[in-house]
XYZ file of C-alpha atoms in Angstrom:
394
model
C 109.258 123.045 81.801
C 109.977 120.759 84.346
C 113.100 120.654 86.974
C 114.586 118.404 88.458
C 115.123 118.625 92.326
C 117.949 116.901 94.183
C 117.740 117.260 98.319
C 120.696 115.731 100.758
C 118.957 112.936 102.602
C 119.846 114.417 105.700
C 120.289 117.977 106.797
C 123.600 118.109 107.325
C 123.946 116.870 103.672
C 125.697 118.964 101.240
C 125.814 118.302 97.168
C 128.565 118.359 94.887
C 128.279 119.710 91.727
C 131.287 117.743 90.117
C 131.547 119.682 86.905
C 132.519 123.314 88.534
C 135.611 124.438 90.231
C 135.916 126.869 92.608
C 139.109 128.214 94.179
C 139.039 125.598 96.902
C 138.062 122.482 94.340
C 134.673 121.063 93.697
C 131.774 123.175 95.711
C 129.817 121.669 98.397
C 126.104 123.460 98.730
C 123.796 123.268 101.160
C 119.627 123.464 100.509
C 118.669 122.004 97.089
C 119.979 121.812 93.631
C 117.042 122.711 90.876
C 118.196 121.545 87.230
C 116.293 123.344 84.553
C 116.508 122.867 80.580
C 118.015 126.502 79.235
C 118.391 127.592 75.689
C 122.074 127.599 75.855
C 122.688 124.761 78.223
C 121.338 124.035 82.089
C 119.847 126.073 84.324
C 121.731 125.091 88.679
C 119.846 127.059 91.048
C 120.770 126.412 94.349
C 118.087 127.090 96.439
C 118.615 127.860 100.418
C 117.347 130.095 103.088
C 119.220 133.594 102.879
C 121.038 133.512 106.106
C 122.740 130.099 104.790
C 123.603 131.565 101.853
C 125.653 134.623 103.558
C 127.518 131.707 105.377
C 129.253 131.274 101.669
C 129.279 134.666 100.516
C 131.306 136.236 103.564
C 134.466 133.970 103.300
C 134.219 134.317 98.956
C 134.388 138.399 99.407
C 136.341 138.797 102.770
C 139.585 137.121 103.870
C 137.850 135.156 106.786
C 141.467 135.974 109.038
C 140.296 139.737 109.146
C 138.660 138.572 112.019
C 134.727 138.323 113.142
C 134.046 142.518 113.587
C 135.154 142.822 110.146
C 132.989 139.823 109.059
C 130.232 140.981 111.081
C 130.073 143.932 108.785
C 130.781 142.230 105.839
C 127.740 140.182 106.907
C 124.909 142.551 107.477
C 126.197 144.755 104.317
C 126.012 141.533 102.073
C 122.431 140.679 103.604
C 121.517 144.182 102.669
C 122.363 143.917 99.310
C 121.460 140.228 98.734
C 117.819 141.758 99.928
C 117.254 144.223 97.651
C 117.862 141.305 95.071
C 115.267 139.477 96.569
C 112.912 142.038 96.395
C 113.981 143.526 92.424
C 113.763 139.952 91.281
C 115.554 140.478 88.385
C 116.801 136.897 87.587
C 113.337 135.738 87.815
C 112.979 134.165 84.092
C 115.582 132.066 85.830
C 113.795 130.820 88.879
C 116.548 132.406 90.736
C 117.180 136.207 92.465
C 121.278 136.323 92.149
C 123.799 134.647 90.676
C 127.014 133.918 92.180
C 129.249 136.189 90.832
C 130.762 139.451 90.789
C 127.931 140.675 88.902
C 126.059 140.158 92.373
C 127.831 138.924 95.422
C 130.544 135.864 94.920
C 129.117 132.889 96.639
C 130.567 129.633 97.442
C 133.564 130.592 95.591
C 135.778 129.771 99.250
C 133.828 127.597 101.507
C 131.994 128.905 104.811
C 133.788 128.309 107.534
C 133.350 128.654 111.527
C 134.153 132.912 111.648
C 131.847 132.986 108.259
C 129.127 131.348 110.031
C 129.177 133.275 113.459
C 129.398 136.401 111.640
C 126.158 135.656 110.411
C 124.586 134.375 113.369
C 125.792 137.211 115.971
C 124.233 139.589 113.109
C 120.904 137.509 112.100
C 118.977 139.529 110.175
C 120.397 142.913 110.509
C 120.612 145.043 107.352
C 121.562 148.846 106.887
C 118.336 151.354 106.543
C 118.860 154.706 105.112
C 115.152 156.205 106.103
C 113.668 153.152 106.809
C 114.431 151.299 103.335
C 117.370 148.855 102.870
C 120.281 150.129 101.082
C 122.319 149.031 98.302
C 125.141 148.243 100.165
C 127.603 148.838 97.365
C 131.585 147.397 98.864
C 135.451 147.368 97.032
C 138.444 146.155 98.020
C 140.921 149.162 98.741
C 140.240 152.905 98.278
C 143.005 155.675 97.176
C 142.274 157.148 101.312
C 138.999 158.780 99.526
C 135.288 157.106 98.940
C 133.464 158.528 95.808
C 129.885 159.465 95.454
C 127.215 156.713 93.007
C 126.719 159.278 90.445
C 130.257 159.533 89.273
C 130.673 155.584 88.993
C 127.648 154.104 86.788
C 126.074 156.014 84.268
C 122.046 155.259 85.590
C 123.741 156.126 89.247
C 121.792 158.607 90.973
C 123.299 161.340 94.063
C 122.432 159.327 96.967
C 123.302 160.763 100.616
C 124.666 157.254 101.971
C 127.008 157.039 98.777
C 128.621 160.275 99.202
C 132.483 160.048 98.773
C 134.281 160.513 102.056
C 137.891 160.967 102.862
C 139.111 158.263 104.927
C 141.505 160.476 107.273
C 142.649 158.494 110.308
C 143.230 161.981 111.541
C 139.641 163.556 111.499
C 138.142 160.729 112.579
C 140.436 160.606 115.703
C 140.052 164.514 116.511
C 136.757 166.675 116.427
C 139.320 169.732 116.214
C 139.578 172.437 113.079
C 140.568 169.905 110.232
C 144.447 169.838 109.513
C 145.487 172.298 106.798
C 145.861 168.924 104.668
C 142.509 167.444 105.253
C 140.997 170.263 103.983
C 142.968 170.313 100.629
C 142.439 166.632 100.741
C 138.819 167.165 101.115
C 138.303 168.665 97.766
C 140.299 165.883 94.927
C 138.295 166.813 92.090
C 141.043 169.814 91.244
C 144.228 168.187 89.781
C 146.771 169.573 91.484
C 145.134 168.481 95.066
C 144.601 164.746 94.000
C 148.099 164.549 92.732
C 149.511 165.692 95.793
C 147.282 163.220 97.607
C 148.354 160.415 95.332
C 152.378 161.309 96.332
C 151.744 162.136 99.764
C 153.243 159.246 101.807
C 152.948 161.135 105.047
C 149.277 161.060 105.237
C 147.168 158.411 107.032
C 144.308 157.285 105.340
C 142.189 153.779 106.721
C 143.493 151.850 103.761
C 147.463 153.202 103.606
C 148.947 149.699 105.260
C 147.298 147.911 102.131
C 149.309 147.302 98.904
C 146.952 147.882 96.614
C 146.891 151.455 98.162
C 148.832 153.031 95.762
C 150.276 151.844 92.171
C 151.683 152.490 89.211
C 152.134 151.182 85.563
C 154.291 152.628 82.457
C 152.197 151.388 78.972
C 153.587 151.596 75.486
C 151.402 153.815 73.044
C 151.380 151.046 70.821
C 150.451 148.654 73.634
C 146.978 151.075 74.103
C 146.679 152.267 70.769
C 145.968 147.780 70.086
C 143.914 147.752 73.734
C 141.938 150.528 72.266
C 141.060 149.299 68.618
C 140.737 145.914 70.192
C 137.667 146.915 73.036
C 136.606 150.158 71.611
C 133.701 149.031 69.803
C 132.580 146.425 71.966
C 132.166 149.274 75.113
C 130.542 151.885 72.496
C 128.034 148.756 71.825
C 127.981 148.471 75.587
C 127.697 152.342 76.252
C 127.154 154.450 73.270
C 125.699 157.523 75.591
C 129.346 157.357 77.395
C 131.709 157.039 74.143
C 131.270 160.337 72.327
C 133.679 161.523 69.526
C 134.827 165.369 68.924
C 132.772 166.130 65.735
C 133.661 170.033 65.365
C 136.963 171.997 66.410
C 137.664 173.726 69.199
C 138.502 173.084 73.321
C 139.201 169.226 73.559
C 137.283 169.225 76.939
C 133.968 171.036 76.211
C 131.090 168.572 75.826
C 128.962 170.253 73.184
C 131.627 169.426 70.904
C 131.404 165.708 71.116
C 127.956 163.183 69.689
C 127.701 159.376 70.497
C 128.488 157.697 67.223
C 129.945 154.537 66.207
C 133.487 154.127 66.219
C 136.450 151.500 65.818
C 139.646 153.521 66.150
C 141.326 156.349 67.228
C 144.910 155.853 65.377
C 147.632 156.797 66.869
C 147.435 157.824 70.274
C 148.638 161.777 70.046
C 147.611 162.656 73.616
C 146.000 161.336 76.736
C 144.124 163.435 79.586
C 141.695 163.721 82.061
C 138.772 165.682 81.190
C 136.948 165.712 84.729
C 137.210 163.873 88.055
C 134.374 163.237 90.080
C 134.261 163.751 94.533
C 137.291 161.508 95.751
C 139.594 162.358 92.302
C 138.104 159.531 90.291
C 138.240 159.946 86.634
C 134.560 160.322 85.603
C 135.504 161.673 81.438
C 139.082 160.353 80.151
C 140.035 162.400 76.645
C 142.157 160.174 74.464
C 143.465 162.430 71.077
C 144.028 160.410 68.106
C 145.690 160.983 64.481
C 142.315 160.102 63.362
C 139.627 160.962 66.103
C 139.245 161.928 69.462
C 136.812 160.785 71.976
C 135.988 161.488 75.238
C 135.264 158.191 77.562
C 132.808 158.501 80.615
C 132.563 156.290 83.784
C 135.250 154.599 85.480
C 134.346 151.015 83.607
C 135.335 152.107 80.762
C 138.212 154.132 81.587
C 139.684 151.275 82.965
C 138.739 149.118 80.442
C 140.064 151.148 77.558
C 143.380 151.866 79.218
C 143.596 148.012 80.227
C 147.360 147.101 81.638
C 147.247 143.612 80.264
C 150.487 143.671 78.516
C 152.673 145.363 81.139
C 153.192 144.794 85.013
C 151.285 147.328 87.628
C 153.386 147.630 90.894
C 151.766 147.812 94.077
C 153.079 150.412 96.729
C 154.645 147.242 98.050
C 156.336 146.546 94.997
C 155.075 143.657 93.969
C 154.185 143.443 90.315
C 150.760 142.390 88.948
C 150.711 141.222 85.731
C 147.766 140.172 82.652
C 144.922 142.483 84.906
C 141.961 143.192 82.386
C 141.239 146.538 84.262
C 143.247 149.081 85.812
C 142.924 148.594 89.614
C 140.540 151.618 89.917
C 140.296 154.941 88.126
C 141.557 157.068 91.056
C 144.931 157.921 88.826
C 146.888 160.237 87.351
C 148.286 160.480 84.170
C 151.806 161.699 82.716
C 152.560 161.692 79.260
C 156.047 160.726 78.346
C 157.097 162.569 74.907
C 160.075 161.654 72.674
C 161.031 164.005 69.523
C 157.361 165.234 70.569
C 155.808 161.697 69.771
C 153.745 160.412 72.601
C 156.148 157.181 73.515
C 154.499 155.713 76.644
C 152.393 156.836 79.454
C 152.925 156.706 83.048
C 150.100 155.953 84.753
C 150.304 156.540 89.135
C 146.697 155.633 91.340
C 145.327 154.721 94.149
C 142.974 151.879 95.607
C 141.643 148.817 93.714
C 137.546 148.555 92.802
C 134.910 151.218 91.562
C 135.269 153.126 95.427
C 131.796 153.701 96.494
C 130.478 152.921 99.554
C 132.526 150.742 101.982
C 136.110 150.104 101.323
C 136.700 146.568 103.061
C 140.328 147.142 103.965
C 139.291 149.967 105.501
C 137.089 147.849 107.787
C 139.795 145.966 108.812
C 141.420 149.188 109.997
C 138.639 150.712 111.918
C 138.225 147.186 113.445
C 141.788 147.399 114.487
C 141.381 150.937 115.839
C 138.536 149.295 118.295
C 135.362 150.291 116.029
C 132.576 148.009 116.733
C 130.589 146.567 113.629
C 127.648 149.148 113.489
C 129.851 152.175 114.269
C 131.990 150.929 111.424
C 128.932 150.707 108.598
C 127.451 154.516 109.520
C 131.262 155.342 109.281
C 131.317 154.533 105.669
C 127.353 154.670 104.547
C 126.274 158.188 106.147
C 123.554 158.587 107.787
C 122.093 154.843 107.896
C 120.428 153.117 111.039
C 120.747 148.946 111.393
C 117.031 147.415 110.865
C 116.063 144.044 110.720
C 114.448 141.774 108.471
C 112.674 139.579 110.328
C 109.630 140.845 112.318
């Protein structure tokens, strides 16, 4: 099939694509603009050397103000992960190797700028190496004070050394001494009672506590998740079947032999709410949701997030500002308390930390270790263990 090919005449030319809208108006790109015939519509690829490209990803996923160390690692991170794209191809059948959205990195969504385009420069080429192979250099917003490790977050995610949760304590990284009686309760958040008392604990210094997304809470109706539930239920078991299993035989709501993947539309009425386990950094890796009619037992923090959507009631931040409409809870670092009336479930309170999935780097917390006088490659073995910075280019 043919494409058409549209070049600026000079090379400081940039096109407009006229039909989209970003957040700053009508997108300017640089490099070329293929047009392709789809099956659902036209195929824009916008094709451009890579380093160009980061000049338009690092403003879209970091607020350019953070200043240029924080950009800097922004920079070689999203190089890092833009290669491995490269080199997995996957959007091939497209003539393309990302798009430019969440799903990969957001590009051109806030135009480059002057910090956005030194950031890439001072770092040309550089990309994080764990053993002499790029990483995925998987990033979120704000974490809860603690990272979590790959293999509690996506199903197919495998233990990986560099994406080993981490707590973020301002104090161990400051002292070498014997950790704080604190840290060391801190450092274990998969038991309840420790993440809850991590969660409350506003006397404890993580990288990301100045941020408000740090810690939050939301109060939802039972009938508000009882329709969230019946509304996206069957769409994520389509999704996920392997990670929606329903309780087929009596006995201990948490043990998994109980439960099979099968199809399923409803629970009822919501009679009960908990968490069945938490994964390294207290996130919620199997959610158990009792109904009148069923009860199922939800894996991965996607879906828990998903099912237990907020988008009828306002989430406060710790700064108090309310959020309202989000499609996702802000992460699935949380805890949960049921609130019971004439021993009907009424509502649930719902109290967490962080926003994103939390593996990997935590870009508030970037900002922080910049402002504590961490330079850019001290900061990225901080949060991805063990890595060296390579280069691309030889």
């Amino acid at each position: 099939a043919g494409r058409v090919i549209i070049e600026p005449s000079s090379e400081k030319g940039r096109i407009k694509l006229l039909s989209i809208e970003r957040s700053t108006g009508v997108p300017r790109y640089r490099g070329r603009i293929e047009i392709a015939q789809g099956d659902k519509g036209l195929i824009i690829v916008n094709e451009l050397p890579l380093e160009e490209y980061l000049y338009a990803v690092i403003p879209s996923e970091m607020p350019t103000y953070y200043g240029l160390e924080p950009l800097k690692v922004q920079a070689v991170c999203a190089r890092s992960y833009a290669y491995r794209h490269l080199m997995a191809n996957s959007l091939s059948g497209y003539g393309a190797h990302v798009d430019d959205s969440v799903s990969y990195q957001v590009y051109n969504n806030i135009e480059e700028n002057e910090d956005s385009i030194l950031a890439v420069k001072d770092t040309y080429g550089k990309v994080v190496e764990f053993d002499g192979e790029i990483i995925t250099a998987y990033y979120f917003s704000t974490s809860c004070g603690h990272t979590t490790s790959v293999e509690y977050v996506w199903a197919n995610g495998v233990a990986t050394p560099y994406l080993s949760g981490r707590l973020l304590s301002v104090e161990e990284v400051d002292s070498q001494d014997a950790m704080s009686e604190r840290n060391s309760i801190y450092s274990d958040l998969t038991k309840e009672e420790n993440f809850r008392s991590f969660i409350l604990d506003q006397n404890y210094d993580t990288y990301d506590s100045a941020f408000s997304w740090y810690r939050w809470y939301v109060t939802i109706e039972t009938s508000d998740i009882k329709n969230i539930i019946n509304e996206k239920l069957a769409g994520r078991y389509r999704a996920n079947p392997e990670l929606i299993k329903t309780l087929v035989s009596g006995g201990p709501l948490d043990q998994d032999a109980l439960y099979e993947s099968q199809p399923v539309e409803t629970v009822g009425d919501i009679v009960n709410i908990f968490v069945g386990t938490r994964g390294i950094g207290g996130i919620i890796y199997e959610l158990i949701i009792e109904g009148s009619e069923r009860t199922i037992k939800v894996q991965t923090e996607y879906n828990i997030r998903a099912l237990l959507s907020p988008s009828k009631d306002t989430v406060y931040r710790q700064d108090e500002d309310g959020v309202d409409s989000l499609s996702l809870l802000p992460s699935a670092f949380f805890f949960i308390d049921n609130n019971m009336e004439d021993g009907k479930l009424e509502s649930i309170s719902i109290t967490g930390g962080g926003y994103g999935h939390g593996v990997g780097m935590s870009q508030n917390g970037v900002k922080s270790l910049s402002d504590a006088g961490k330079k850019y490659e001290e900061i990225i073995k901080y949060f991805y263990k063990g890595t060296d910075i390579g280069f691309i280019y030889e």
